[in-house]
mmCIF file of N, CA and C in Angstrom:
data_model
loop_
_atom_site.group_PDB
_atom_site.id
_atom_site.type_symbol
_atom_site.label_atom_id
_atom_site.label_comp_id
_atom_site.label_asym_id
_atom_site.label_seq_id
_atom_site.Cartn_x
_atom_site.Cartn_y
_atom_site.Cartn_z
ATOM 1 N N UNK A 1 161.536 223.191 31.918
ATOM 2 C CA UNK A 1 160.388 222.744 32.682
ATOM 3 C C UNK A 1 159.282 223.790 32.594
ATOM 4 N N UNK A 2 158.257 223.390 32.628
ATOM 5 C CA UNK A 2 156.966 224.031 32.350
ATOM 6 C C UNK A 2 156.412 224.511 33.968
ATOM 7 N N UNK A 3 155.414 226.099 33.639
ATOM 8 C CA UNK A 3 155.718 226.587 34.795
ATOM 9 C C UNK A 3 155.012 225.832 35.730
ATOM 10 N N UNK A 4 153.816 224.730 35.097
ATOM 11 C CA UNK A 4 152.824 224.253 35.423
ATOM 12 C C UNK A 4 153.680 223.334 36.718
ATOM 13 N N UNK A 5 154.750 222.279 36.194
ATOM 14 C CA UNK A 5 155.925 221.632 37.269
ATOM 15 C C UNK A 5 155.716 222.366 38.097
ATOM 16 N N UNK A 6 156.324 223.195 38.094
ATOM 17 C CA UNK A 6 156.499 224.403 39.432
ATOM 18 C C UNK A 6 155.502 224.284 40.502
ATOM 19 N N UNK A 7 154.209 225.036 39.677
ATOM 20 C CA UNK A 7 153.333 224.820 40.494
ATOM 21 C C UNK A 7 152.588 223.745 41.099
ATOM 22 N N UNK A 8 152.675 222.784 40.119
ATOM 23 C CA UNK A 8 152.365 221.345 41.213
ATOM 24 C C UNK A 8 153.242 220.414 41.981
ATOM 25 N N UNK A 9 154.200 221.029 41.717
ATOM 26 C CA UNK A 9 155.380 221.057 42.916
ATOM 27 C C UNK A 9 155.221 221.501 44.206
ATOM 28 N N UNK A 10 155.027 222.969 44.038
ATOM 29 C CA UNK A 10 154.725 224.177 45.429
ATOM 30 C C UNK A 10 153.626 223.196 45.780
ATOM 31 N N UNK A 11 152.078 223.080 45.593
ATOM 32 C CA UNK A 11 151.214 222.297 45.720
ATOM 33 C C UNK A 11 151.405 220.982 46.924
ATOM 34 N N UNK A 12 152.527 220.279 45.759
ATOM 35 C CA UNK A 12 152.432 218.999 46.580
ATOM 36 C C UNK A 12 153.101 219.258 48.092
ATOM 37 N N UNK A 13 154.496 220.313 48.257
ATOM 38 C CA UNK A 13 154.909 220.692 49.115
ATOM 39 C C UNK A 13 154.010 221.054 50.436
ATOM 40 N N UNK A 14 152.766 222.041 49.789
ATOM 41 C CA UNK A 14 152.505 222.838 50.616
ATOM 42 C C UNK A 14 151.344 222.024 51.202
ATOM 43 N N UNK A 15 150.891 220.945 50.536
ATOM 44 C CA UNK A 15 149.620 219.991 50.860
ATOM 45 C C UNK A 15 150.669 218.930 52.506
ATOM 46 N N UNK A 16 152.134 218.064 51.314
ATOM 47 C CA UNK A 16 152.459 217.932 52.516
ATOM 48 C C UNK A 16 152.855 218.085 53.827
ATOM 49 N N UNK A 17 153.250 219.429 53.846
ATOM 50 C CA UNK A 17 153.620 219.667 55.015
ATOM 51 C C UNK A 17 152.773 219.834 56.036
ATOM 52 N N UNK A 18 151.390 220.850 55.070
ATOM 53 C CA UNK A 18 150.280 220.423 56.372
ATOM 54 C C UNK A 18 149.483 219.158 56.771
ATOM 55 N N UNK A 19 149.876 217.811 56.127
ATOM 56 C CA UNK A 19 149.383 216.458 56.329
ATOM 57 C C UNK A 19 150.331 216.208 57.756
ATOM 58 N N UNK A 20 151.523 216.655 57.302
ATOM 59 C CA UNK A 20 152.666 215.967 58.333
ATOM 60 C C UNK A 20 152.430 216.683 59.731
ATOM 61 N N UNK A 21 151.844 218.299 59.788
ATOM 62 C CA UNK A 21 151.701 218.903 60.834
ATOM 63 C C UNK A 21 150.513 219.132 61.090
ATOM 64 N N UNK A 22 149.134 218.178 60.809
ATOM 65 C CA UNK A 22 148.306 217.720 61.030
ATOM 66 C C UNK A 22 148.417 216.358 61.966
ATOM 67 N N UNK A 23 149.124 215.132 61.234
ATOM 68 C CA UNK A 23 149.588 214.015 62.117
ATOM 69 C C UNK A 23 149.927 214.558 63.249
ATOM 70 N N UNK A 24 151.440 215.124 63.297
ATOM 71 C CA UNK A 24 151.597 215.879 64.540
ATOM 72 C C UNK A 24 151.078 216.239 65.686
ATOM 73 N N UNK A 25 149.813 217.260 65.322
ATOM 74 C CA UNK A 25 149.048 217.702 65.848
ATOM 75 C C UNK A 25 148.528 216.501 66.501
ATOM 76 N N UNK A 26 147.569 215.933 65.714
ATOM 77 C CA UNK A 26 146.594 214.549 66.354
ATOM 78 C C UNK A 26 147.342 213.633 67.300
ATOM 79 N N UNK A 27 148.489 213.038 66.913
ATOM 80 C CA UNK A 27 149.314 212.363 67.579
ATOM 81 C C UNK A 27 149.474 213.353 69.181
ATOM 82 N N UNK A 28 150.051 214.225 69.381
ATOM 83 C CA UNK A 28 150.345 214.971 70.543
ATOM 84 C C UNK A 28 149.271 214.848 70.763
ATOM 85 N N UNK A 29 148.208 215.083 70.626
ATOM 86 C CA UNK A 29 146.999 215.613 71.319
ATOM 87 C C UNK A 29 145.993 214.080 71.843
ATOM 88 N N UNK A 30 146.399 212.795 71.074
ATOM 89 C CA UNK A 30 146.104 212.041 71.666
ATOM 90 C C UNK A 30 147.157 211.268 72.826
ATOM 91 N N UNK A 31 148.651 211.670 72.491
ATOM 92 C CA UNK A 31 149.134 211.656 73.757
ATOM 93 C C UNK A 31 148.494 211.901 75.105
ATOM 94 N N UNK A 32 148.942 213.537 74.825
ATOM 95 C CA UNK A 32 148.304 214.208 75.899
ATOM 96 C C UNK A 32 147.223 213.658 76.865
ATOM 97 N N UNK A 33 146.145 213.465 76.091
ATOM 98 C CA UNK A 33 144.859 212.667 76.556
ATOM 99 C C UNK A 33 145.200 211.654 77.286
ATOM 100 N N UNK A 34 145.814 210.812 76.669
ATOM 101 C CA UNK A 34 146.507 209.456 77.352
ATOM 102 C C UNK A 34 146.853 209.576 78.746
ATOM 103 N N UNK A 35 147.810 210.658 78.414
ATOM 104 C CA UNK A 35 148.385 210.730 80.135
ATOM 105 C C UNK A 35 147.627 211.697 80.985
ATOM 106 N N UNK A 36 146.716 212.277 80.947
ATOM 107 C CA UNK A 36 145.446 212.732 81.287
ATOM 108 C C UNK A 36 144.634 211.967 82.526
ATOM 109 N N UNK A 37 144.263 211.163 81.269
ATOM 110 C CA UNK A 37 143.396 210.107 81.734
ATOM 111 C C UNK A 37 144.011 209.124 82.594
ATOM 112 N N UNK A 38 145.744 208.607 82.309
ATOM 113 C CA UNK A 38 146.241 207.716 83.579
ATOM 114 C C UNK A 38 146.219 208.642 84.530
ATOM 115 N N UNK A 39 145.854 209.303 84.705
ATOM 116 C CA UNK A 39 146.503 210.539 85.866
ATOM 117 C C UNK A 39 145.183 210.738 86.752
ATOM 118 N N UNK A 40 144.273 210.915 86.162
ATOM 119 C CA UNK A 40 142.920 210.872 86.391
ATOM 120 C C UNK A 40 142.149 209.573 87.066
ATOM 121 N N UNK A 41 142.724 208.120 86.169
ATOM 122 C CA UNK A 41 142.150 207.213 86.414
ATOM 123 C C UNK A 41 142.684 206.368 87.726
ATOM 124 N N UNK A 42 144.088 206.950 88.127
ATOM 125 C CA UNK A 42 144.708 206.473 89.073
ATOM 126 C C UNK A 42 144.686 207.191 90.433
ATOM 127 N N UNK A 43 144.103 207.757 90.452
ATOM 128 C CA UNK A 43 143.595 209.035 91.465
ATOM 129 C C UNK A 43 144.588 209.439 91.765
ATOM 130 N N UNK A 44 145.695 210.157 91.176
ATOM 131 C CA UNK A 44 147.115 210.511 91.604
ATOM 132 C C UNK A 44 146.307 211.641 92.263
ATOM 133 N N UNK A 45 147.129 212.470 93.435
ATOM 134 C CA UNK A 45 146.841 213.798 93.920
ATOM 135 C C UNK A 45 147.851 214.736 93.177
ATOM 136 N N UNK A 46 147.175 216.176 93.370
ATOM 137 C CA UNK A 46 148.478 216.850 93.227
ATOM 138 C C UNK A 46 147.990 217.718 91.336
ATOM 139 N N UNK A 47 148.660 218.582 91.541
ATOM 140 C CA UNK A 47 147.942 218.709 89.906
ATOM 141 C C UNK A 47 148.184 218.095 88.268
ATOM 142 N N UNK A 48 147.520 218.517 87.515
ATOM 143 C CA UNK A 48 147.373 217.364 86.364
ATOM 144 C C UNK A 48 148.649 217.994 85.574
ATOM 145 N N UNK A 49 148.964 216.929 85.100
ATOM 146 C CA UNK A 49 150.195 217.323 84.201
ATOM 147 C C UNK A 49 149.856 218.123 83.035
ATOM 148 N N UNK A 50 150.840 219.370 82.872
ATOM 149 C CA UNK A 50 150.285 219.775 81.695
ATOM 150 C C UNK A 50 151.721 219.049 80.417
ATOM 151 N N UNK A 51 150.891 218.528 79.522
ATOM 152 C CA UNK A 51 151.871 218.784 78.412
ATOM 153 C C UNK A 51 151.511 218.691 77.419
ATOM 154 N N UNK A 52 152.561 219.528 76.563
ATOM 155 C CA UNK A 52 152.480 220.720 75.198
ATOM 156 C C UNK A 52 152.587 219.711 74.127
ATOM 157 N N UNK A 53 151.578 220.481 73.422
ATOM 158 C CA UNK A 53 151.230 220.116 72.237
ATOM 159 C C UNK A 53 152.280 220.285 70.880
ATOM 160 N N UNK A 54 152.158 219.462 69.990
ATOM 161 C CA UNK A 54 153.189 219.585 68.824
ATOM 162 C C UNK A 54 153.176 221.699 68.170
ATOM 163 N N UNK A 55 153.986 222.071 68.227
ATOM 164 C CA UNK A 55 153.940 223.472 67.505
ATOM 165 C C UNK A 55 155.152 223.190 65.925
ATOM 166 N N UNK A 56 154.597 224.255 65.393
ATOM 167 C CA UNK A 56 155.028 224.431 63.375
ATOM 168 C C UNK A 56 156.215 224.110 63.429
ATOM 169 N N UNK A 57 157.469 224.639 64.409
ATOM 170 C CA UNK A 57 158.642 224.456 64.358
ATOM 171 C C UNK A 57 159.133 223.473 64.906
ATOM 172 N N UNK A 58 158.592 222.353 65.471
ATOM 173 C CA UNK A 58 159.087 221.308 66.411
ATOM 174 C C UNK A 58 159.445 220.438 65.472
ATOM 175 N N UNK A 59 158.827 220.292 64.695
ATOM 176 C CA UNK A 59 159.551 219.073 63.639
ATOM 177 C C UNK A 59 159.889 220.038 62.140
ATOM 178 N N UNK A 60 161.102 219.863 62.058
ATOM 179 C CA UNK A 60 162.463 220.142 60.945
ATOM 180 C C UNK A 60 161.527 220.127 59.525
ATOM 181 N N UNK A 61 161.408 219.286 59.206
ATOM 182 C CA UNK A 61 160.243 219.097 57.660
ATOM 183 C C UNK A 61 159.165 219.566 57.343
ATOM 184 N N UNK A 62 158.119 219.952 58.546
ATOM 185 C CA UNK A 62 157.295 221.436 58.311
ATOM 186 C C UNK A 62 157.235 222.741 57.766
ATOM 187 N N UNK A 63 158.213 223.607 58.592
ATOM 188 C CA UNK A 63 158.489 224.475 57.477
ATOM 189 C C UNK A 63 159.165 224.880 56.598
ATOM 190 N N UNK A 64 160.041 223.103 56.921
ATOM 191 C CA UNK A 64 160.998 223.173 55.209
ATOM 192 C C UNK A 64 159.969 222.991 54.348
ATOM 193 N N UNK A 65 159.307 222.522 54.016
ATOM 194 C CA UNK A 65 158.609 221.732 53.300
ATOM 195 C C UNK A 65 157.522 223.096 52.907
ATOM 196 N N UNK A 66 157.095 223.700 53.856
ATOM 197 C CA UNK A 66 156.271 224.803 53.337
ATOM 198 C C UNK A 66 157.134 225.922 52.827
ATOM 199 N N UNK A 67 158.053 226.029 53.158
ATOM 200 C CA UNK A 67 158.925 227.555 52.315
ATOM 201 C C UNK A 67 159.565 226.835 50.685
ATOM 202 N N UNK A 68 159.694 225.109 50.570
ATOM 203 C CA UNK A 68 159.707 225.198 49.210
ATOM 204 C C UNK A 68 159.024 225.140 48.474
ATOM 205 N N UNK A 69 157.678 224.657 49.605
ATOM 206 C CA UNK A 69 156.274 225.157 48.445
ATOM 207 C C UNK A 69 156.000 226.318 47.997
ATOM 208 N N UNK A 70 156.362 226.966 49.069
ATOM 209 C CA UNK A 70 156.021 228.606 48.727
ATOM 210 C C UNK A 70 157.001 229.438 47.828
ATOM 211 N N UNK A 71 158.444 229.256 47.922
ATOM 212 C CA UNK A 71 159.205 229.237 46.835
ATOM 213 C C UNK A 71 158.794 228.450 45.167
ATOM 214 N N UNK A 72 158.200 227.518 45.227
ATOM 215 C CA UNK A 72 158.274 226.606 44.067
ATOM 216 C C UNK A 72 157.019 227.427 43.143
ATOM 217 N N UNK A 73 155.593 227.649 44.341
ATOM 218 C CA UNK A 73 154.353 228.166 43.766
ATOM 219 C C UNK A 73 155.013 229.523 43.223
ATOM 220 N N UNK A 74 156.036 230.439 43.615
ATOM 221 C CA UNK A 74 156.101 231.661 43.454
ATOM 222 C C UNK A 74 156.600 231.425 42.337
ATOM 223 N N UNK A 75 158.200 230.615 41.955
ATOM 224 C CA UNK A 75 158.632 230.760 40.755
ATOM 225 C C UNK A 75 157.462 230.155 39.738
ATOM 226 N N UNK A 76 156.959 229.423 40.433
ATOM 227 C CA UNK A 76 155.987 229.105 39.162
ATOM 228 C C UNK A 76 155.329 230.269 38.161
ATOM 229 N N UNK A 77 154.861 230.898 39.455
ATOM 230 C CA UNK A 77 153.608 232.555 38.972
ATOM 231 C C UNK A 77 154.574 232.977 38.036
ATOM 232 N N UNK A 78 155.941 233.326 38.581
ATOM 233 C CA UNK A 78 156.645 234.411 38.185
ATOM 234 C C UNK A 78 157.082 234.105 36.682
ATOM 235 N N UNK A 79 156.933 232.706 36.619
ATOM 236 C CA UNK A 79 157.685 231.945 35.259
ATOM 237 C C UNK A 79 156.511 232.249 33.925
ATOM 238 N N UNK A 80 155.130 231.797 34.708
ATOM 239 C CA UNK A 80 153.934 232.770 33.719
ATOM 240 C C UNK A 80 154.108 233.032 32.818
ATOM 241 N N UNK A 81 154.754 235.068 33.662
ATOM 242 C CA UNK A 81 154.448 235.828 32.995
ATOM 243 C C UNK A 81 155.459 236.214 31.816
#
């Protein structure tokens, strides 16, 4: 295999994982909002709920997905030379 594979391998890895922990991100964060706003719109008393946002390690395929990109881009370099 050509080292070029490699590297558009690492690539595709490292593109997806931050698509997937982008979704993530957006998704939680329009949660969040959601229950915000019922909380808000229902005049509950009492204080607002906090809740947490998606983080890198919460979902399993993130930084798998980025350490075989980063593995894949490296052997690539390394295959080069």
């Amino acid at each position: 295999m050509n080292s070029i594979y490699y590297k558009v391998l690492g690539l595709v890895f490292l593109l997806s994982s931050g698509f997937i922990y982008s979704l993530e991100r957006i998704s939680s964060s329009i949660s969040t909002s959601l229950v915000k706003a019922g909380f808000s719109a229902g005049q509950m008393t009492g204080a607002v709920p906090e809740v947490a946002t998606a983080g890198f390690f919460d979902n399993l395929f993130v930084p798998l997905f980025f350490l075989i990109g980063l593995v894949s881009l490296g052997y690539g370099f390394k295959k080069d030379n």
